[in-house]
Every structure is written in structure tokens, then in C-alpha cells.
Short mmCIF file of C-alpha atoms in Angstrom, two decimals:
data_model
loop_
_atom_site.label_atom_id
_atom_site.label_comp_id
_atom_site.label_asym_id
_atom_site.label_seq_id
_atom_site.Cartn_x
_atom_site.Cartn_y
_atom_site.Cartn_z
CA SER A 952 12.96 11.21 1.07
CA TYR A 953 10.41 12.70 0.09
CA VAL A 954 7.10 13.19 2.22
CA LEU A 955 3.82 13.10 2.20
CA THR A 956 2.08 15.48 5.38
CA GLN A 957 -2.33 14.34 5.70
CA PRO A 958 -3.79 15.86 8.58
CA PRO A 959 -4.05 13.05 11.44
CA SER A 960 -8.63 13.86 11.32
CA VAL A 961 -11.19 15.62 9.26
CA SER A 962 -14.53 15.30 10.71
CA VAL A 963 -17.56 15.81 8.81
CA ALA A 964 -21.59 15.41 9.20
CA PRO A 965 -23.73 12.75 6.53
CA GLY A 966 -24.53 14.68 3.95
CA LYS A 967 -21.82 17.31 3.98
CA THR A 968 -18.36 17.23 2.03
CA ALA A 969 -15.50 15.66 3.43
CA ARG A 970 -11.74 16.64 1.70
CA ILE A 971 -8.05 15.15 2.62
CA THR A 972 -5.16 16.31 2.10
CA CYS A 973 -1.95 15.43 1.05
CA GLY A 974 0.39 18.00 1.09
CA GLY A 975 3.84 17.19 -0.50
CA ASN A 976 7.12 19.17 -2.55
CA ASN A 977 5.51 20.02 -5.83
CA ILE A 978 3.57 16.81 -5.75
CA GLY A 979 1.42 18.19 -8.59
CA SER A 980 3.99 16.80 -11.09
CA LYS A 981 3.89 13.08 -9.23
CA SER A 982 0.21 10.42 -10.64
CA VAL A 983 -1.63 10.09 -6.48
CA HIS A 984 -3.23 7.38 -5.01
CA TRP A 985 -5.84 7.15 -2.61
CA TYR A 986 -6.77 3.97 -0.47
CA GLN A 987 -9.91 3.65 1.86
CA GLN A 988 -8.98 1.14 5.22
CA LYS A 989 -11.76 0.55 7.63
CA PRO A 990 -10.49 -0.79 10.43
CA GLY A 991 -9.49 -4.56 10.72
CA GLN A 992 -9.74 -4.50 6.83
CA ALA A 993 -6.77 -4.18 3.89
CA PRO A 994 -6.59 -1.65 2.14
CA VAL A 995 -8.58 -0.52 -0.77
CA LEU A 996 -7.83 1.85 -3.82
CA VAL A 997 -10.36 4.18 -3.99
CA ILE A 998 -9.16 7.05 -6.15
CA TYR A 999 -5.92 6.19 -9.02
CA TYR A 1000 -4.17 8.66 -11.02
CA ASP A 1001 -5.04 12.05 -9.29
CA SER A 1002 -8.72 11.54 -10.04
CA ASP A 1003 -9.53 8.30 -11.58
CA ARG A 1004 -12.34 5.97 -9.44
CA PRO A 1005 -11.23 2.37 -9.52
CA SER A 1006 -14.84 0.18 -10.77
CA GLY A 1007 -17.15 0.22 -8.50
CA ILE A 1008 -16.58 3.34 -6.14
CA PRO A 1009 -19.18 6.09 -5.22
CA GLU A 1010 -18.74 8.77 -8.05
CA ARG A 1011 -18.97 10.66 -4.23
CA PHE A 1012 -15.03 10.18 -4.37
CA SER A 1013 -12.74 12.75 -6.80
CA GLY A 1014 -9.24 13.37 -6.72
CA SER A 1015 -7.17 16.17 -7.55
CA ASN A 1016 -3.97 17.67 -7.32
CA SER A 1017 -1.26 21.27 -8.47
CA GLY A 1018 0.90 22.19 -6.50
CA ASN A 1019 1.69 21.30 -3.62
CA THR A 1020 -1.31 20.09 -2.43
CA ALA A 1021 -3.50 17.07 -3.91
CA THR A 1022 -7.30 16.43 -1.89
CA LEU A 1023 -9.76 13.50 -2.01
CA THR A 1024 -13.09 15.57 -1.65
CA ILE A 1025 -15.85 12.85 -0.48
CA SER A 1026 -19.55 14.03 -1.10
CA ARG A 1027 -22.80 13.50 0.00
CA VAL A 1028 -20.60 11.34 3.86
CA GLU A 1029 -22.51 8.77 4.61
CA ALA A 1030 -21.56 6.72 7.63
CA GLY A 1031 -19.70 3.97 5.58
CA ASP A 1032 -16.59 6.05 4.97
CA GLU A 1033 -15.45 6.48 8.21
CA ALA A 1034 -12.19 4.87 7.76
CA ASP A 1035 -8.95 5.70 7.22
CA TYR A 1036 -7.63 7.25 4.16
CA TYR A 1037 -3.67 7.75 3.03
CA CYS A 1038 -1.66 9.00 -0.26
CA GLN A 1039 0.53 7.23 -2.37
CA VAL A 1040 2.74 8.11 -5.00
CA TRP A 1041 6.26 6.82 -7.14
CA ASP A 1042 9.41 8.61 -6.25
CA SER A 1043 11.79 8.21 -8.64
CA SER A 1044 14.85 10.10 -6.74
CA SER A 1045 14.59 7.48 -4.15
CA ASP A 1046 13.07 4.63 -6.49
CA ASN A 1047 10.66 4.92 -3.30
CA VAL A 1048 6.52 4.45 -2.90
CA VAL A 1049 5.68 6.66 -0.57
CA PHE A 1050 2.45 6.47 1.43
CA GLY A 1051 1.18 9.30 3.55
CA GLY A 1052 1.01 8.97 6.76
CA GLY A 1053 -2.62 8.48 7.01
CA THR A 1054 -5.72 10.79 8.19
CA LYS A 1055 -9.03 10.09 10.05
CA LEU A 1056 -11.51 10.28 9.14
CA THR A 1057 -14.92 10.78 11.28
CA VAL A 1058 -18.48 10.77 10.44
CA LEU A 1059 -20.65 12.79 13.39
CA GLU B 750 -11.72 -13.16 -8.46
CA VAL B 751 -7.80 -12.55 -7.35
CA GLN B 752 -6.79 -13.91 -4.48
CA LEU B 753 -3.99 -13.27 -1.96
CA VAL B 754 -2.78 -14.99 0.67
CA GLU B 755 0.01 -14.12 2.78
CA SER B 756 1.69 -16.71 5.61
CA GLY B 757 4.11 -17.10 7.79
CA GLY B 758 4.02 -14.96 9.54
CA GLY B 759 4.58 -15.10 13.76
CA LEU B 760 6.60 -14.20 17.03
CA VAL B 761 10.34 -13.79 16.37
CA GLN B 762 13.72 -12.98 18.95
CA PRO B 763 14.81 -9.84 18.16
CA GLY B 764 17.90 -11.16 15.48
CA ARG B 765 16.44 -13.87 13.92
CA SER B 766 14.74 -14.82 10.23
CA LEU B 767 11.24 -15.42 9.10
CA ARG B 768 10.18 -16.24 5.19
CA LEU B 769 6.94 -14.84 4.27
CA SER B 770 4.58 -16.32 1.60
CA CYS B 771 2.61 -14.60 -0.64
CA ALA B 772 -0.13 -16.92 -3.26
CA ALA B 773 -1.72 -16.00 -6.02
CA SER B 774 -4.07 -16.63 -7.75
CA GLY B 775 -7.45 -15.81 -10.29
CA PHE B 776 -4.60 -13.77 -12.61
CA THR B 777 -2.33 -13.98 -14.52
CA PHE B 778 0.93 -13.81 -12.32
CA ASP B 779 3.58 -13.67 -14.31
CA ASP B 780 2.06 -9.97 -15.71
CA TYR B 781 2.23 -8.40 -12.79
CA ALA B 782 4.84 -7.04 -10.26
CA MET B 783 4.45 -7.94 -6.33
CA HIS B 784 5.29 -5.40 -3.38
CA TRP B 785 5.31 -6.47 -0.01
CA VAL B 786 3.60 -3.50 2.51
CA ARG B 787 3.67 -3.07 5.86
CA GLN B 788 1.37 -1.99 8.76
CA ALA B 789 2.24 -1.81 12.35
CA PRO B 790 -0.10 -2.24 15.01
CA GLY B 791 -1.63 0.97 14.78
CA LYS B 792 -0.11 3.28 12.70
CA GLY B 793 0.41 3.64 8.62
CA LEU B 794 0.89 1.34 6.26
CA GLU B 795 5.03 1.91 5.19
CA TRP B 796 6.08 0.41 2.15
CA VAL B 797 8.48 -2.70 1.85
CA SER B 798 10.00 -3.90 -1.03
CA GLY B 799 8.74 -4.51 -4.32
CA ILE B 800 9.41 -6.54 -7.66
CA SER B 801 9.07 -6.98 -11.83
CA TRP B 802 7.77 -9.60 -12.82
CA ASN B 803 10.08 -11.51 -14.48
CA SER B 804 13.22 -9.99 -10.76
CA GLY B 805 14.27 -8.08 -12.82
CA SER B 806 13.24 -4.83 -11.34
CA ILE B 807 13.97 -4.98 -7.14
CA GLY B 808 13.74 -2.65 -4.52
CA TYR B 809 14.04 -2.22 -1.02
CA ALA B 810 12.55 1.06 1.75
CA ASP B 811 15.34 1.76 3.60
CA SER B 812 13.97 0.25 6.15
CA VAL B 813 14.48 -3.20 5.22
CA LYS B 814 17.14 -2.74 2.26
CA GLY B 815 20.56 -5.43 3.23
CA ARG B 816 18.03 -7.48 5.19
CA PHE B 817 15.00 -8.19 3.28
CA THR B 818 15.17 -10.16 0.32
CA ILE B 819 12.11 -10.24 -1.73
CA SER B 820 11.93 -13.08 -4.44
CA ARG B 821 9.19 -14.95 -6.76
CA ASP B 822 8.52 -18.38 -9.02
CA ASN B 823 5.86 -17.72 -10.91
CA ALA B 824 5.98 -21.01 -11.53
CA LYS B 825 3.77 -21.38 -8.58
CA ASN B 826 2.09 -17.77 -8.45
CA SER B 827 3.87 -17.05 -5.12
CA LEU B 828 5.74 -13.53 -3.76
CA TYR B 829 8.30 -14.96 -1.40
CA LEU B 830 9.75 -11.75 1.91
CA GLN B 831 12.80 -13.29 3.39
CA MET B 832 13.54 -10.78 6.66
CA ASN B 833 16.67 -11.67 8.54
CA SER B 834 18.40 -9.63 10.93
CA LEU B 835 14.78 -8.62 12.25
CA ARG B 836 14.38 -6.22 15.16
CA ALA B 837 11.18 -4.93 17.19
CA GLU B 838 10.44 -2.24 14.77
CA ASP B 839 9.87 -5.22 12.26
CA THR B 840 7.33 -6.00 13.86
CA ALA B 841 3.49 -5.76 11.51
CA LEU B 842 0.41 -6.77 9.61
CA TYR B 843 2.64 -8.00 6.58
CA TYR B 844 0.40 -7.53 3.65
CA CYS B 845 1.77 -8.38 -0.29
CA ALA B 846 0.00 -6.24 -2.87
CA LYS B 847 -0.76 -6.27 -6.21
CA PRO B 848 -0.57 -3.44 -8.58
CA ASP B 849 -2.47 -2.88 -11.32
CA SER B 850 1.05 -2.67 -14.19
CA SER B 851 4.11 -5.60 -14.77
CA SER B 852 6.84 -2.86 -13.53
CA TRP B 853 7.22 -2.74 -9.87
CA ASP B 854 7.58 1.35 -10.36
CA ILE B 855 3.58 2.02 -11.21
CA PRO B 856 2.54 1.10 -7.89
CA ILE B 857 -1.06 1.44 -7.96
CA PHE B 858 -2.49 -1.21 -5.94
CA ASP B 859 -5.78 -2.63 -7.22
CA TYR B 860 -5.85 -5.89 -4.85
CA TRP B 861 -4.34 -6.68 -1.41
CA GLY B 862 -4.09 -9.44 1.12
CA GLN B 863 -5.84 -10.05 4.21
CA GLY B 864 -1.84 -10.34 5.46
CA THR B 865 0.14 -11.95 7.72
CA LEU B 866 1.64 -10.54 12.16
CA VAL B 867 4.69 -10.84 12.18
CA THR B 868 5.83 -10.34 16.52
CA VAL B 869 9.77 -9.43 17.09
CA SER B 870 10.16 -10.63 19.97
CA SER B 871 11.91 -11.59 22.79
#
């Protein structure tokens, strides 16, 4: 089955740029979606189709996808961005939705 | 306003059954596929099952295949998950999630419920 690999944690100072990676075999050929989950809350979609932002999501959130790595980039990080972030794809070979293991973003 | 409200969770012994429900409102329910996603305590998200708008296409994670059954009642704007032969590893918060598509194989989850907790323990 398809596996998505994320770093367990990323730390960044306020105002700096955070980059969260999601690795998978030829992930560039798939559509990647990203979710933000704050403690005690349901996940929220922040990026879909690699780089599109839902309405209401700040422009500071962006995404890219190429080769074996997709990346969620958060510019001008704020304390309120501290959360767990999950990447997700549809794996057509197994007809499964696949989530990455999640990355905890800590704002220093 | 889209609302997804899960119910039916609780404490259940290993080997027993439980049926989860998800009541949907604020959108045209039978225009969209629906999914169940779970999260074990302190762990990440795990997809469980999905169903197309008309129940014509259904999928399951390998970890629940043969034990769980997803269904929907469009007349009642409701999604269900029948869980049989429950195991300790099924302990999790179960979310109902709405994708932005009628097809279950385009899973972009734009709305989530708050979840219902299932605890499998003797």
C-alpha cells in the first residue's frame, strides 16, 4: 500500500517560514491535500490539489508537489499556526485514502 | 451552515458490535459522497471507509474490511458505520467527513464532524 512520510515535528520562530514535507513514491503524479488540526478540534482543510487554498485560509499557506515530495509552506508564521498538519492522497492502486503520519508544528 | 454530528460511540467489549451515525445538515446530502476517518488517542488520522452519493461505490481500509459496513440513508440525511468484531485497536475518535464530490474516490474533506469516541475494552 502507498505510504506517505512526514517529519514528526518542525519548529519555527514567529515571522519565519515553516516548510512541512510529505514524501511518497512519485507523489508528484498524485493530488495532495493538507489538513491542520489543533488540539481538541477536528481537522481543517488548508490546501487541496497540491496548491489551492479554500476560502478563508490565509495566503500565508501555500503548497507544492513534485517528484517524490510535496511541501506545505507557511510564511510569516504566527503562534496560532501551531498545530498538527497532515498530508493526504487518493491511492488508486488500492482504492484507499492515505494520510501521512502528521507533523507537529511548534512556534518557538 | 454545514453540520455533521456523529453519535453512537461508547465503551464496548472486544468482539462486540456498535453502530455509529452521522446526521448531516446544511447541504444537499445526496449530492455528496461521505467518509469515516478515525484517530486513535494521541495518534494520526486513519481513513476507515467511504461511500458514493448513491451507495453505488464503497471502499474500506484493509484494517476494517470484512468487519465494518458503511451505509447511508439519503432520505434521512444520515451516514452510518456498522462495526462488528471490534478489537482494542479500533479504539479511536471516529469522524464523519464530507468530501467536495459525489464520488468517493475524490476525497477532499472540506467539512468534518466533531467525532464520536469508541473505546473497545473488557
